[in-house]
Amino acid sequence: MRPLQVRLIAWIATGTLAVFCCALLASNLYAIHRVTQYSKKYLKGIARKVAEITLAAGAGDQPLPAPVAEDIEEHLAFLDSQQRLAVAVLTTDGRVLYRSERFNVPLDQRLLRGDRSQLRLLGVQSGPEVSDALSEWRFVFRHEEAGLIVLVCDAHHFELAERLTEGGLVAVLVALLLAVPTGYLVSRRILRPFDAIAQTAACVRRGDLQARIPVVSRTPEVLQLIEALNATFAELEAAFCRIRQFSADAAHELNTPLTALRGSIEVCLAKERAPEEYQTVLADSVQEISRLSGMVRDLLLLANPGSAERRAAFSPVDVQALVSETAERLSVIAEQSGVRIVTEAAPGIHVPGDAMLLHRALYNLVHNAVRYSPAGATVLVRSAPLDGAVAIAVEDQGPGIPRDHQERIFERFYRLDPSRSVGTGLGLSMVKWIVELHEGRIEVDSQPGQGSRFRVILPTGSTAPAAG
Ligand code: ADP
């Protein structure tokens, strides 16, 4: 048993017992009080009747004549068939006029010099042993009237009170015996979710990422905790799968061109060649190596996003400058492909962001638009305010993207036609990551043969209101 369980058992048992004992004590005290009250009234009535019989018989200071004593005993027998009542009649100076056989309370000064009407609890010696003296108790009612003291001794009502006390003690004992098992059962119920959580956490630690905490409790707070932990485990599993997939994809994407590169160099070195041939192979290799190092750079960025730190370093970025600078940087490539880049950027719009990353995102979009456009086509880059945000659209007249590919082009290494693609397949996933880092969204609207329109919507935040 664990220390917490032992402590819980102790708390539950003590609490249960304390409440039980208090309730029992209160009810017993009340019951005993009622018995005492009733007994007082009852015995007083008997004492007065005995005094009345004695006085009617004209008793002086001599022992009562037998018929009077019989009258008294008859009256007692009438009231109590079990013969638990006894009386003694005395003069106020202590002379005994009558004493029932069963009246075994010592007639000492306590009884002779008491109040006029008084109920007392007295011990009587019922046997020679000391324990007998301790075990027998009586209610004794003292009544004084017209020079007589009538003592009525009642074993019955005291026994009733005694039974109540005994019953209470037995109940406490039973409660004590039940409190510990009850505490054990309740503590097990309370601790069950903790056991389930610990077991599942151990499974996850051992590598079973699919392990989930079973719903072992209906308590809303515990349910909430289990759901939150299960959601965390699910996210952990998804993240782990993503990382695994990412590593596998990255390894594959790097391995294929590296193998090709090595192959072409080995073929080149296999025999003596003309200097021009070496130059061609080296130039191709450099191009491929720079593409691969770009891919590695992108992979490093995607693998270590550090969103919180990046957001903390955001500063206002001028969207108009962003658009014109990107178009400027790509103008040479566009010219070589015979593509024209046209910009229409609204002035005075700023977004809170990382200028380097935003340049990178727009560069990727415009670069794709240029790459996939035929010679003579136009690429249009526009920015306009949009309800607390800015919309930056890149439109081209390229081949378009079929609807069923439009979601997937944002996945890492996804390419519509890998054999024809010149890129790494990381461009759009990088754009999506950058846009989401800026709490924006990216949409694509495209139809095969009718060009594509990529639209990035970025919140302008409070740094600069969107200009009209
Ligand atoms: P890549 O480096 O291969 O271009 P991206 O992630 O940038 O990788 O793009 C993924 C795929 O989406 C590309 O291989 C291409 O097939 C398609 N694509 C992206 N932009 C366009 C566009 N403007 N027109 C047509 N197809 C596009």
XYZ file of C-alpha atoms and ligand atoms in Angstrom:
495
model
C 0.000 0.000 0.000
C 1.286 3.453 -0.909
C 1.778 6.220 1.678
C -0.959 8.358 0.090
C -3.416 5.480 0.295
C -2.537 4.859 3.953
C -3.051 8.552 4.673
C -6.357 8.592 2.802
C -7.581 5.549 4.731
C -6.615 7.213 8.015
C -8.381 10.472 7.068
C -11.532 8.773 5.820
C -11.712 6.390 8.799
C -11.116 9.159 11.341
C -13.594 11.476 9.662
C -16.295 8.808 9.409
C -15.742 7.747 12.990
C -15.754 11.288 14.332
C -19.023 12.152 12.577
C -20.583 8.854 13.645
C -19.490 9.226 17.285
C -20.727 12.818 17.513
C -24.118 11.890 16.080
C -24.364 8.871 18.365
C -23.282 10.796 21.437
C -25.814 13.538 20.779
C -28.670 11.101 20.194
C -27.726 9.013 23.264
C -27.429 12.022 25.537
C -30.816 13.190 24.370
C -32.359 9.724 24.883
C -30.838 9.404 28.375
C -32.080 12.868 29.256
C -35.595 11.906 28.138
C -35.475 8.636 30.110
C -34.324 10.514 33.209
C -37.057 13.132 32.839
C -39.695 10.495 32.351
C -38.378 8.416 35.251
C -38.432 11.441 37.547
C -42.083 12.121 36.774
C -43.068 8.474 37.017
C -41.295 7.844 40.338
C -42.638 11.043 41.824
C -46.197 9.835 41.141
C -45.438 6.516 42.874
C -43.810 8.223 45.867
C -46.787 10.517 46.346
C -49.186 7.593 46.142
C -47.147 5.622 48.743
C -47.087 8.716 51.005
C -50.844 9.031 50.546
C -51.414 5.347 51.495
C -49.104 5.674 54.515
C -50.713 8.904 55.721
C -54.242 7.524 55.132
C -53.337 4.565 57.375
C -52.467 7.133 60.069
C -48.923 5.926 60.454
C -46.965 7.498 63.281
C -43.369 6.500 63.999
C -44.086 2.748 64.206
C -43.444 0.270 61.374
C -46.398 0.086 58.996
C -48.953 -2.605 59.679
C -48.929 -5.529 57.279
C -52.163 -4.580 55.367
C -50.749 -1.105 54.615
C -47.493 -2.641 53.443
C -49.503 -5.054 51.274
C -51.423 -2.105 49.825
C -48.147 -0.459 48.909
C -46.709 -3.641 47.352
C -49.922 -4.231 45.431
C -49.726 -0.740 44.051
C -46.127 -1.349 42.993
C -46.986 -4.715 41.440
C -49.829 -3.090 39.553
C -47.448 -0.538 38.064
C -44.564 -2.889 37.379
C -45.188 -6.575 36.838
C -41.449 -7.231 36.547
C -40.983 -6.197 40.143
C -38.201 -3.719 39.496
C -39.699 -1.136 41.855
C -39.077 -0.995 45.614
C -39.934 1.553 48.299
C -38.802 2.590 51.734
C -40.831 4.802 54.030
C -39.036 6.653 56.820
C -39.692 9.400 59.263
C -37.682 12.564 58.680
C -35.454 11.658 61.641
C -34.499 8.404 59.924
C -36.736 5.771 61.502
C -37.718 3.114 58.942
C -41.491 2.551 58.825
C -41.445 0.230 55.857
C -38.895 -1.151 53.474
C -39.620 -3.453 50.496
C -37.589 -6.613 50.393
C -36.059 -5.530 47.096
C -35.024 -2.131 48.437
C -31.268 -2.742 48.660
C -29.974 0.855 48.489
C -28.134 1.761 51.707
C -30.211 4.267 53.689
C -27.453 6.742 54.386
C -27.395 10.475 55.113
C -27.353 11.330 51.409
C -30.903 10.092 51.112
C -32.145 11.328 54.450
C -30.836 14.874 54.056
C -31.622 15.540 50.401
C -33.968 17.964 48.684
C -37.712 17.576 49.108
C -38.115 16.030 45.670
C -34.993 14.603 44.102
C -33.889 11.905 41.682
C -30.533 10.354 42.426
C -28.378 7.687 40.864
C -26.950 5.325 43.481
C -24.816 2.223 43.435
C -26.017 -0.859 45.283
C -24.163 -3.895 46.370
C -25.858 -6.888 44.823
C -23.225 -9.446 45.788
C -20.121 -9.897 47.877
C -17.716 -9.005 45.039
C -16.487 -5.438 44.465
C -17.416 -5.767 40.798
C -21.024 -6.440 41.822
C -21.148 -3.152 43.674
C -19.872 -1.332 40.644
C -22.150 -3.017 38.207
C -25.525 -2.337 39.872
C -26.977 1.121 39.732
C -30.448 2.453 40.524
C -32.492 5.559 40.103
C -33.717 6.498 43.580
C -36.412 9.131 43.979
C -36.658 10.924 47.304
C -39.980 12.496 48.229
C -40.665 14.276 51.506
C -44.218 15.004 52.629
C -45.877 15.613 56.008
C -42.929 14.361 58.105
C -42.383 11.289 55.901
C -39.596 10.443 53.511
C -40.619 8.083 50.725
C -37.797 6.563 48.702
C -38.687 4.820 45.454
C -35.976 2.679 43.917
C -36.239 1.899 40.199
C -33.936 -0.580 38.466
C -35.904 -0.602 35.240
C -35.382 2.913 33.883
C -31.738 3.064 34.792
C -31.217 -0.198 32.931
C -32.877 1.386 29.930
C -30.431 4.287 30.034
C -27.617 1.783 30.558
C -28.727 -0.245 27.534
C -28.668 2.914 25.447
C -25.089 3.675 26.508
C -24.019 0.063 25.905
C -25.721 0.108 22.516
C -23.836 3.303 21.694
C -20.509 1.747 22.647
C -21.192 -1.349 20.547
C -22.155 0.904 17.623
C -18.875 2.846 17.996
C -16.966 -0.430 18.017
C -18.740 -1.652 14.887
C -18.114 1.744 13.247
C -14.432 1.456 14.170
C -14.277 -1.987 12.540
C -16.097 -0.756 9.431
C -14.249 2.569 9.123
C -10.931 1.060 7.991
C -12.342 -1.209 5.227
C -14.606 1.654 4.114
C -11.585 3.960 4.030
C -9.688 1.351 2.038
C -12.482 0.973 -0.542
C -13.034 4.732 -0.869
C -9.273 5.413 -1.141
C -8.970 2.770 -3.871
C -11.768 4.459 -5.784
C -10.143 7.866 -5.388
C -6.709 6.599 -6.432
C -7.896 4.500 -9.392
C -7.498 7.331 -11.964
C -3.989 8.071 -10.648
C -3.005 4.417 -11.143
C -4.423 4.468 -14.675
C -2.543 7.709 -15.464
C 0.735 6.356 -14.060
C 0.378 3.080 -16.020
C -0.357 4.891 -19.293
C 2.510 7.341 -18.737
C 4.824 4.355 -18.174
C 3.608 2.780 -21.471
C 4.250 6.054 -23.337
C 7.699 6.287 -21.729
C 8.464 2.767 -22.977
C 7.613 3.897 -26.515
C 3.977 2.838 -26.891
C 2.740 6.210 -28.134
C -0.735 4.843 -28.858
C -1.430 4.147 -25.167
C -4.345 6.171 -23.769
C -5.729 6.503 -20.249
C -8.951 4.482 -19.858
C -11.975 6.385 -18.526
C -11.982 4.960 -14.993
C -13.977 7.721 -13.320
C -17.129 9.698 -14.055
C -16.121 12.621 -11.840
C -16.086 15.702 -14.146
C -12.751 17.056 -12.830
C -11.038 13.664 -13.250
C -12.641 13.185 -16.679
C -11.332 16.606 -17.703
C -7.825 15.667 -16.527
C -7.932 12.323 -18.373
C -9.186 13.994 -21.562
C -6.502 16.685 -21.368
C -3.754 14.094 -20.847
C -5.087 11.858 -23.634
C -5.171 14.867 -25.975
C -1.555 15.612 -24.999
C -0.551 11.999 -25.687
C -2.347 12.144 -29.064
C -0.525 15.357 -29.982
C 2.741 13.810 -28.864
C 2.086 10.786 -31.057
C 1.164 12.978 -34.050
C 4.246 15.154 -33.549
C 6.438 12.087 -33.224
C 4.961 10.605 -36.440
C 5.493 13.921 -38.226
C 9.132 14.022 -37.128
C 9.637 10.417 -38.212
C 8.021 11.105 -41.582
C 9.995 14.320 -41.943
C 13.315 12.561 -41.246
C 12.480 9.746 -43.673
C 11.420 12.207 -46.393
C 14.465 14.407 -45.840
C 16.820 11.423 -45.970
C 15.169 10.208 -49.165
C 15.133 13.649 -50.823
C 18.801 14.199 -50.060
C 19.924 10.695 -50.868
C 18.551 10.585 -54.443
C 20.317 13.724 -55.796
C 23.496 12.896 -53.855
C 23.590 9.444 -55.452
C 23.021 11.018 -58.881
C 25.730 13.597 -58.219
C 28.206 10.962 -57.146
C 27.313 8.869 -60.190
C 27.928 11.677 -62.640
C 31.267 12.591 -60.996
C 32.392 8.934 -60.994
C 31.449 8.555 -64.660
C 33.368 11.734 -65.412
C 36.442 10.474 -63.567
C 36.304 7.009 -65.116
C 38.454 8.127 -68.063
C 40.494 11.052 -69.314
C 38.183 13.809 -70.681
C 38.411 17.163 -72.411
C 38.602 20.202 -70.052
C 35.183 21.443 -71.335
C 33.576 18.187 -70.205
C 35.043 18.562 -66.712
C 33.804 22.148 -66.636
C 30.264 21.100 -67.568
C 30.141 18.358 -64.892
C 31.590 20.687 -62.253
C 29.166 23.498 -63.136
C 26.200 21.052 -62.954
C 27.519 19.710 -59.659
C 27.842 23.184 -58.170
C 24.265 23.959 -59.211
C 22.974 20.748 -57.676
C 25.041 21.283 -54.520
C 23.666 24.808 -54.095
C 20.133 23.440 -54.568
C 20.827 20.785 -51.933
C 22.340 23.285 -49.509
C 19.230 25.449 -49.990
C 17.138 22.398 -49.150
C 19.185 21.697 -46.027
C 18.786 25.350 -44.976
C 15.005 25.088 -45.428
C 14.910 21.793 -43.581
C 16.786 23.280 -40.649
C 14.356 26.171 -40.511
C 11.312 23.897 -40.695
C 12.753 21.467 -38.166
C 13.400 24.158 -35.600
C 10.540 26.641 -35.917
C 10.786 28.258 -32.415
C 7.557 30.200 -33.031
C 7.341 31.973 -29.659
C 10.843 33.496 -29.847
C 10.336 34.520 -33.473
C 6.999 36.208 -32.694
C 8.607 38.072 -29.805
C 11.052 39.626 -32.270
C 8.377 40.791 -34.773
C 8.572 44.375 -36.037
C 6.385 46.298 -38.542
C 7.082 45.282 -42.145
C 6.073 47.599 -45.011
C 4.002 45.479 -47.413
C 4.481 47.790 -50.395
C 8.287 47.562 -50.016
C 7.989 43.807 -49.571
C 6.135 43.455 -52.882
C 8.374 45.779 -54.899
C 11.655 44.361 -53.496
C 10.557 40.771 -54.239
C 9.610 41.701 -57.811
C 12.966 43.449 -58.154
C 14.948 40.434 -56.907
C 13.161 38.130 -59.338
C 13.242 40.467 -62.326
C 16.396 38.907 -63.835
C 15.068 35.337 -63.582
C 11.713 36.498 -64.970
C 13.410 38.270 -67.842
C 15.402 35.132 -68.681
C 12.128 33.167 -68.839
C 10.382 35.859 -70.859
C 7.899 36.536 -68.056
C 6.769 39.995 -66.956
C 6.183 40.795 -63.277
C 3.586 43.513 -62.607
C 3.045 44.886 -59.077
C 0.057 46.761 -57.656
C 0.765 47.419 -53.987
C -1.348 49.679 -51.764
C 0.889 52.071 -49.828
C 1.150 52.525 -46.039
C 0.233 48.981 -44.947
C 2.411 47.356 -42.315
C 2.220 43.907 -40.798
C 3.940 42.855 -37.598
C 6.400 40.214 -38.652
C 9.825 38.900 -39.477
C 10.932 40.827 -42.604
C 13.410 38.152 -43.688
C 10.800 35.361 -43.478
C 8.068 37.406 -45.196
C 10.492 38.188 -48.052
C 11.242 34.487 -48.254
C 7.549 33.541 -48.440
C 6.672 36.056 -51.150
C 9.845 35.201 -53.042
C 8.830 31.496 -53.105
C 5.329 32.333 -54.392
C 6.492 34.738 -57.108
C 9.390 32.445 -58.023
C 6.926 29.541 -58.519
C 4.637 31.780 -60.565
C 7.562 32.746 -62.815
C 8.891 29.172 -62.999
C 5.582 27.612 -63.965
C 4.524 30.386 -66.413
C 5.169 30.085 -70.133
C 7.284 32.666 -71.928
C 5.364 35.839 -72.682
C 3.094 35.455 -69.651
C 2.508 38.044 -66.935
C 2.749 37.491 -63.182
C 0.677 39.939 -61.172
C 1.601 40.687 -57.539
C -1.007 42.755 -55.675
C -1.525 43.831 -52.108
C -4.689 45.436 -50.692
C -6.167 46.083 -47.235
C -8.759 43.599 -46.038
C -10.631 44.129 -42.786
C -7.814 44.432 -40.231
C -5.518 42.452 -42.518
C -3.709 42.679 -45.797
C -4.222 40.360 -48.762
C -1.180 39.728 -50.954
C -2.094 37.918 -54.175
C 0.245 36.332 -56.724
C -1.471 35.507 -60.024
C 0.080 33.691 -62.950
C -0.915 32.352 -66.344
C 0.756 28.995 -65.833
C -0.624 25.425 -66.184
C -2.773 25.669 -63.056
C -3.114 23.055 -60.313
C -5.810 20.336 -60.368
C -8.283 20.622 -57.448
C -7.285 17.299 -55.838
C -3.658 18.470 -55.575
C -4.393 21.915 -54.189
C -4.359 20.808 -50.499
C -1.317 18.600 -50.900
C 1.024 21.104 -52.568
C 1.602 22.635 -49.093
C 2.991 19.325 -47.775
C 6.738 18.947 -47.512
C 8.404 17.456 -50.615
C 5.101 17.261 -52.467
C 5.432 17.919 -56.183
C 2.794 17.488 -58.863
C 5.250 16.080 -61.344
C 8.595 15.285 -59.633
C 10.278 14.473 -62.946
C 9.603 17.959 -64.293
C 9.946 19.910 -61.077
C 13.129 21.888 -60.655
C 12.485 22.783 -57.039
C 12.842 20.897 -53.779
C 9.153 20.514 -52.966
C 9.719 22.544 -49.806
C 8.826 26.004 -51.170
C 5.090 26.062 -50.434
C 5.369 24.236 -47.106
C 7.847 26.958 -46.109
C 5.352 29.650 -47.250
C 2.553 28.008 -45.244
C 4.728 27.773 -42.145
C 5.773 31.443 -42.425
C 2.176 32.604 -42.989
C 0.925 30.604 -39.980
C 3.781 31.939 -37.873
C 2.347 35.392 -38.676
C -1.140 34.164 -37.725
C -2.310 34.495 -41.294
C -3.648 32.047 -43.859
C -2.905 31.044 -47.441
C -5.477 30.207 -50.121
C -5.054 28.835 -53.594
C -7.473 29.347 -56.429
C -6.525 27.489 -59.567
C -7.916 25.603 -62.524
C -5.844 23.466 -64.909
C -4.984 25.538 -67.973
C -6.194 28.807 -66.469
C -3.328 29.828 -64.219
C -3.150 30.014 -60.435
C -3.791 32.625 -57.808
C -2.131 32.292 -54.392
C -3.495 34.672 -51.764
C -1.790 35.306 -48.437
C -3.834 37.081 -45.768
C -1.837 38.554 -42.893
C -3.284 40.412 -39.905
C -2.061 43.998 -39.715
C -2.443 44.003 -35.915
C -2.310 47.318 -34.050
C 1.104 48.420 -35.252
C -0.352 50.087 -38.348
C -3.970 50.355 -39.397
C -4.787 49.119 -42.875
C -4.832 52.029 -45.265
C -7.764 52.384 -47.628
P 8.810 23.160 -55.766
O 10.083 23.591 -55.205
O 8.821 21.789 -56.353
O 8.188 24.170 -56.653
P 6.760 23.933 -54.004
O 6.454 23.471 -52.628
O 7.060 25.351 -54.189
O 7.896 22.990 -54.523
O 5.545 23.546 -54.913
C 4.968 22.262 -54.821
C 4.359 21.867 -56.143
O 3.233 22.703 -56.401
C 5.282 22.122 -57.311
O 6.060 20.978 -57.546
C 4.327 22.387 -58.447
O 3.944 21.150 -59.038
C 3.112 22.993 -57.790
N 3.087 24.469 -57.952
C 3.527 25.397 -57.070
N 3.301 26.647 -57.541
C 2.695 26.509 -58.743
C 2.187 27.431 -59.713
N 2.265 28.734 -59.567
N 1.625 26.908 -60.841
C 1.525 25.578 -60.976
N 1.968 24.658 -60.108
C 2.556 25.101 -59.000
